[in-house]
Amino acid sequence: MKTLFTRIRAISPSLYYCGLAHLALFALMTIIAQFDHRQLMGINLWTKPIKFAISIAIYCLTWPLLLQYLPFERLKQRFVNFTVFAMAFEMLAIASQAARGQLSHYNTLGAYNALVFSSMGIVIVSQTLFALYIGIRFFKVRAVQITSALLWAIRLGIIMAGFFAMEGGIMASRLAHTVGAADGGPGLPFFNWSRIAGDLRIAHFMGMHALQIVPLFVIFSGVKTARPAIIFASAYFVMISLLFANAMLGRPLF
């Protein structure tokens, strides 16, 4: 593990320290939640920033391991800089709204809340489009340093993660993530995905983590050729699409 973190820091110090900062925020807000018992929509108001902190940490620490195989140095640095800015902005918005006792997402009550929500949307959509562009540029890379399987896993993992990240636009347009009930009902532990209705966050979450899951399949399975990687990625895409369709029909995961 120490060797892995050393490698990540060597590839991109900016993303490395951004990831560590969010791990620290995860720990800090977890402690704060033990003393601040205020609730929003039936759960501790620090739950959302806690989840976002760990998710952003994983996101930041994943990208250097992918970017090391992309040769376009100036493009990579611009992407890294914008990603660090975008993740810090999102975390600041989510955590500050929680501290105020306000929802960060789908909150259009009042000029300030609406400004925060719309600004978050602009920043994260811009970062997602940039990430998709990085995924497209990976199609210019040839399998020299890495196997064809890992190269295709990186390509498809990035594209799939960006595609399902854009699902956030559907939730934003509805000002809700639950289909068939109001947001904030009974949910699964930690994730709080609805147990009584469809929840669009499930496909959103699982799809975005294709960034890690598809390459990890290749690494742990040991496959070398492109075909198994493409088949796995395709099957994963179908599974997430079914989760999305299930949510749109108003059905809970379980």
Short mmCIF file of C-alpha atoms in Angstrom, two decimals:
data_model
loop_
_atom_site.label_atom_id
_atom_site.label_comp_id
_atom_site.label_asym_id
_atom_site.label_seq_id
_atom_site.Cartn_x
_atom_site.Cartn_y
_atom_site.Cartn_z
CA MET A 1 0.00 0.00 0.00
CA LYS A 2 2.84 2.39 0.86
CA THR A 3 4.45 1.67 -2.51
CA LEU A 4 1.15 2.40 -4.27
CA PHE A 5 0.74 5.76 -2.54
CA THR A 6 4.38 6.63 -3.28
CA ARG A 7 3.76 5.88 -6.94
CA ILE A 8 0.61 8.01 -7.03
CA ARG A 9 2.48 10.93 -5.44
CA ALA A 10 5.31 10.62 -7.97
CA ILE A 11 2.90 10.67 -10.92
CA SER A 12 0.72 13.56 -9.73
CA PRO A 13 1.48 15.31 -6.44
CA SER A 14 -1.55 17.59 -6.90
CA LEU A 15 -4.07 14.75 -7.14
CA TYR A 16 -2.24 12.82 -4.43
CA TYR A 17 -2.53 15.64 -1.89
CA CYS A 18 -6.07 16.42 -2.98
CA GLY A 19 -6.95 12.79 -2.31
CA LEU A 20 -5.25 12.82 1.09
CA ALA A 21 -6.98 16.08 2.01
CA HIS A 22 -10.36 14.51 1.31
CA LEU A 23 -9.44 11.43 3.34
CA ALA A 24 -8.66 13.79 6.21
CA LEU A 25 -11.99 15.58 5.67
CA PHE A 26 -13.74 12.21 5.69
CA ALA A 27 -12.26 11.44 9.10
CA LEU A 28 -12.91 14.94 10.45
CA MET A 29 -16.55 15.09 9.36
CA THR A 30 -17.16 11.57 10.66
CA ILE A 31 -16.05 12.82 14.08
CA ILE A 32 -18.14 16.00 13.76
CA ALA A 33 -21.21 13.89 12.96
CA GLN A 34 -20.88 12.19 16.34
CA PHE A 35 -21.46 15.53 18.07
CA ASP A 36 -23.66 17.40 15.58
CA HIS A 37 -26.95 15.51 15.49
CA ARG A 38 -28.87 17.84 13.18
CA GLN A 39 -30.73 16.05 10.41
CA LEU A 40 -31.77 16.73 6.83
CA MET A 41 -34.37 14.50 5.21
CA GLY A 42 -34.19 11.99 8.04
CA ILE A 43 -30.40 11.49 8.18
CA ASN A 44 -27.49 13.27 9.82
CA LEU A 45 -26.70 16.33 7.71
CA TRP A 46 -23.00 15.37 7.61
CA THR A 47 -23.74 12.05 5.89
CA LYS A 48 -23.67 13.50 2.37
CA PRO A 49 -20.37 15.40 2.74
CA ILE A 50 -18.84 12.34 4.41
CA LYS A 51 -19.81 10.16 1.43
CA PHE A 52 -18.59 12.74 -1.06
CA ALA A 53 -15.27 13.14 0.76
CA ILE A 54 -14.40 9.44 0.49
CA SER A 55 -15.67 9.27 -3.10
CA ILE A 56 -13.58 12.29 -4.14
CA ALA A 57 -10.53 10.83 -2.37
CA ILE A 58 -10.85 7.59 -4.35
CA TYR A 59 -11.42 9.56 -7.57
CA CYS A 60 -8.32 11.72 -7.08
CA LEU A 61 -6.11 8.78 -6.13
CA THR A 62 -7.31 6.72 -9.12
CA TRP A 63 -6.56 9.19 -11.90
CA PRO A 64 -2.73 9.26 -11.56
CA LEU A 65 -2.64 5.49 -12.06
CA LEU A 66 -4.50 5.96 -15.35
CA LEU A 67 -2.81 9.16 -16.53
CA GLN A 68 0.66 7.61 -16.31
CA TYR A 69 -0.13 5.85 -19.60
CA LEU A 70 -1.24 9.02 -21.42
CA PRO A 71 1.65 10.81 -23.20
CA PHE A 72 0.10 14.27 -23.62
CA GLU A 73 1.83 16.11 -20.77
CA ARG A 74 0.31 19.60 -21.17
CA LEU A 75 -3.18 18.17 -21.54
CA LYS A 76 -2.69 15.98 -18.48
CA GLN A 77 -1.51 18.90 -16.36
CA ARG A 78 -4.50 21.01 -17.36
CA PHE A 79 -6.82 18.14 -16.52
CA VAL A 80 -5.15 17.59 -13.16
CA ASN A 81 -5.34 21.29 -12.27
CA PHE A 82 -8.99 21.57 -13.22
CA THR A 83 -9.90 18.33 -11.44
CA VAL A 84 -8.28 19.50 -8.20
CA PHE A 85 -10.17 22.79 -8.47
CA ALA A 86 -13.47 21.07 -9.29
CA MET A 87 -13.25 18.54 -6.47
CA ALA A 88 -12.27 21.20 -3.93
CA PHE A 89 -15.13 23.43 -5.10
CA GLU A 90 -17.69 20.62 -4.87
CA MET A 91 -16.51 19.61 -1.40
CA LEU A 92 -16.55 23.20 -0.16
CA ALA A 93 -20.08 23.71 -1.48
CA ILE A 94 -21.44 20.47 -0.01
CA ALA A 95 -19.74 20.80 3.38
CA SER A 96 -20.54 24.50 3.80
CA GLN A 97 -24.20 23.90 3.00
CA ALA A 98 -24.28 21.07 5.53
CA ALA A 99 -22.75 23.35 8.15
CA ARG A 100 -25.52 25.87 7.40
CA GLY A 101 -28.14 23.15 7.80
CA GLN A 102 -29.05 23.36 4.12
CA LEU A 103 -29.27 20.84 1.29
CA SER A 104 -26.55 21.25 -1.31
CA HIS A 105 -28.33 19.38 -4.11
CA TYR A 106 -31.70 20.30 -5.64
CA ASN A 107 -31.92 23.30 -3.31
CA THR A 108 -33.34 26.31 -5.15
CA LEU A 109 -34.96 27.97 -2.13
CA GLY A 110 -33.43 31.43 -2.05
CA ALA A 111 -30.87 33.12 -4.28
CA TYR A 112 -27.80 31.85 -2.42
CA ASN A 113 -28.88 28.20 -2.34
CA ALA A 114 -29.82 28.34 -6.02
CA LEU A 115 -26.44 29.90 -6.86
CA VAL A 116 -24.57 27.17 -4.98
CA PHE A 117 -26.55 24.39 -6.67
CA SER A 118 -26.20 25.83 -10.18
CA SER A 119 -22.48 26.55 -9.69
CA MET A 120 -21.88 22.98 -8.55
CA GLY A 121 -23.63 21.75 -11.68
CA ILE A 122 -21.56 23.93 -14.02
CA VAL A 123 -18.27 22.91 -12.40
CA ILE A 124 -18.95 19.17 -12.25
CA VAL A 125 -20.35 18.98 -15.79
CA SER A 126 -17.25 20.80 -17.07
CA GLN A 127 -14.98 18.38 -15.22
CA THR A 128 -16.92 15.37 -16.50
CA LEU A 129 -16.69 16.57 -20.10
CA PHE A 130 -12.95 17.08 -19.64
CA ALA A 131 -12.66 13.53 -18.26
CA LEU A 132 -14.58 12.17 -21.25
CA TYR A 133 -12.17 14.00 -23.53
CA ILE A 134 -9.27 12.36 -21.70
CA GLY A 135 -10.96 9.01 -22.30
CA ILE A 136 -11.20 9.79 -26.01
CA ARG A 137 -7.51 10.73 -26.13
CA PHE A 138 -6.68 7.30 -24.72
CA PHE A 139 -7.79 5.91 -28.08
CA LYS A 140 -4.62 7.55 -29.47
CA VAL A 141 -2.48 5.45 -27.13
CA ARG A 142 -1.04 2.16 -28.33
CA ALA A 143 -0.57 -0.90 -26.14
CA VAL A 144 3.20 -0.67 -25.65
CA GLN A 145 3.67 0.04 -21.94
CA ILE A 146 0.56 -1.91 -20.96
CA THR A 147 -1.49 -4.83 -22.25
CA SER A 148 -4.34 -4.36 -24.69
CA ALA A 149 -6.69 -5.54 -21.95
CA LEU A 150 -5.68 -2.81 -19.51
CA LEU A 151 -5.67 -0.13 -22.20
CA TRP A 152 -9.22 -1.01 -23.22
CA ALA A 153 -10.26 -1.21 -19.57
CA ILE A 154 -8.97 2.32 -19.01
CA ARG A 155 -10.68 3.64 -22.14
CA LEU A 156 -14.04 2.06 -21.41
CA GLY A 157 -13.85 2.71 -17.67
CA ILE A 158 -13.38 6.44 -18.25
CA ILE A 159 -16.08 6.67 -20.92
CA MET A 160 -18.57 4.68 -18.84
CA ALA A 161 -17.85 6.70 -15.70
CA GLY A 162 -18.41 9.93 -17.60
CA PHE A 163 -21.58 8.64 -19.21
CA PHE A 164 -23.20 7.69 -15.92
CA ALA A 165 -21.89 10.83 -14.23
CA MET A 166 -24.06 12.73 -16.70
CA GLU A 167 -27.05 10.94 -15.20
CA GLY A 168 -26.74 13.60 -12.54
CA GLY A 169 -28.34 15.93 -15.07
CA ILE A 170 -31.52 13.85 -14.97
CA MET A 171 -31.64 14.11 -11.20
CA ALA A 172 -30.95 17.84 -11.34
CA SER A 173 -33.72 18.38 -13.90
CA ARG A 174 -36.15 16.54 -11.62
CA LEU A 175 -34.77 18.23 -8.47
CA ALA A 176 -34.90 14.75 -6.92
CA HIS A 177 -33.12 11.40 -7.02
CA THR A 178 -36.11 9.26 -5.99
CA VAL A 179 -38.70 8.03 -8.50
CA GLY A 180 -42.11 7.11 -7.16
CA ALA A 181 -41.72 8.75 -3.75
CA ALA A 182 -40.31 11.86 -2.16
CA ASP A 183 -36.60 12.03 -1.35
CA GLY A 184 -35.69 11.19 2.22
CA GLY A 185 -37.64 7.99 2.93
CA PRO A 186 -36.29 4.72 4.40
CA GLY A 187 -32.91 3.85 2.88
CA LEU A 188 -30.13 1.28 2.89
CA PRO A 189 -27.45 1.76 5.56
CA PHE A 190 -24.77 4.38 4.74
CA PHE A 191 -25.77 4.75 1.08
CA ASN A 192 -29.35 5.70 1.99
CA TRP A 193 -30.64 4.37 -1.34
CA SER A 194 -34.41 4.18 -1.17
CA ARG A 195 -35.96 0.90 0.02
CA ILE A 196 -39.48 1.87 -1.07
CA ALA A 197 -39.03 3.46 -4.52
CA GLY A 198 -36.65 3.87 -7.43
CA ASP A 199 -33.35 5.62 -6.68
CA LEU A 200 -31.32 7.10 -9.53
CA ARG A 201 -28.24 7.40 -7.33
CA ILE A 202 -27.59 3.66 -7.57
CA ALA A 203 -26.78 3.62 -11.29
CA HIS A 204 -25.02 6.97 -10.90
CA PHE A 205 -22.74 5.57 -8.19
CA MET A 206 -22.08 2.18 -9.78
CA GLY A 207 -21.53 3.73 -13.20
CA MET A 208 -19.05 6.32 -11.99
CA HIS A 209 -17.01 3.64 -10.25
CA ALA A 210 -16.50 1.89 -13.58
CA LEU A 211 -13.38 4.07 -13.50
CA GLN A 212 -11.96 1.67 -10.90
CA ILE A 213 -13.97 -1.52 -11.41
CA VAL A 214 -13.21 -2.20 -15.08
CA PRO A 215 -9.41 -1.78 -14.77
CA LEU A 216 -9.42 -3.77 -11.51
CA PHE A 217 -11.16 -6.65 -13.29
CA VAL A 218 -8.29 -6.79 -15.78
CA ILE A 219 -5.63 -6.52 -13.08
CA PHE A 220 -7.05 -9.23 -10.82
CA SER A 221 -8.19 -11.58 -13.58
CA GLY A 222 -4.84 -11.40 -15.33
CA VAL A 223 -6.34 -11.23 -18.83
CA LYS A 224 -4.00 -9.81 -21.48
CA THR A 225 -6.09 -9.41 -24.61
CA ALA A 226 -8.71 -6.79 -25.35
CA ARG A 227 -11.68 -9.10 -25.84
CA PRO A 228 -12.29 -10.16 -22.20
CA ALA A 229 -11.95 -6.54 -21.06
CA ILE A 230 -14.46 -5.35 -23.65
CA ILE A 231 -16.90 -8.16 -22.79
CA PHE A 232 -16.68 -7.38 -19.07
CA ALA A 233 -17.12 -3.65 -19.64
CA SER A 234 -20.10 -4.30 -21.92
CA ALA A 235 -21.73 -6.60 -19.35
CA TYR A 236 -21.11 -4.03 -16.63
CA PHE A 237 -22.67 -1.31 -18.80
CA VAL A 238 -25.77 -3.47 -19.35
CA MET A 239 -26.06 -4.17 -15.62
CA ILE A 240 -25.86 -0.47 -14.73
CA SER A 241 -28.34 0.38 -17.48
CA LEU A 242 -30.77 -2.13 -15.98
CA LEU A 243 -30.29 -0.52 -12.56
CA PHE A 244 -31.12 2.84 -14.14
CA ALA A 245 -34.20 1.44 -15.89
CA ASN A 246 -35.33 -0.21 -12.66
CA ALA A 247 -35.06 3.10 -10.83
CA MET A 248 -36.94 4.98 -13.55
CA LEU A 249 -39.77 2.47 -13.12
CA GLY A 250 -39.95 3.47 -9.46
CA ARG A 251 -38.67 0.15 -8.13
CA PRO A 252 -36.24 -0.13 -5.20
CA LEU A 253 -33.03 -2.14 -5.49
CA PHE A 254 -34.29 -4.73 -2.97
#
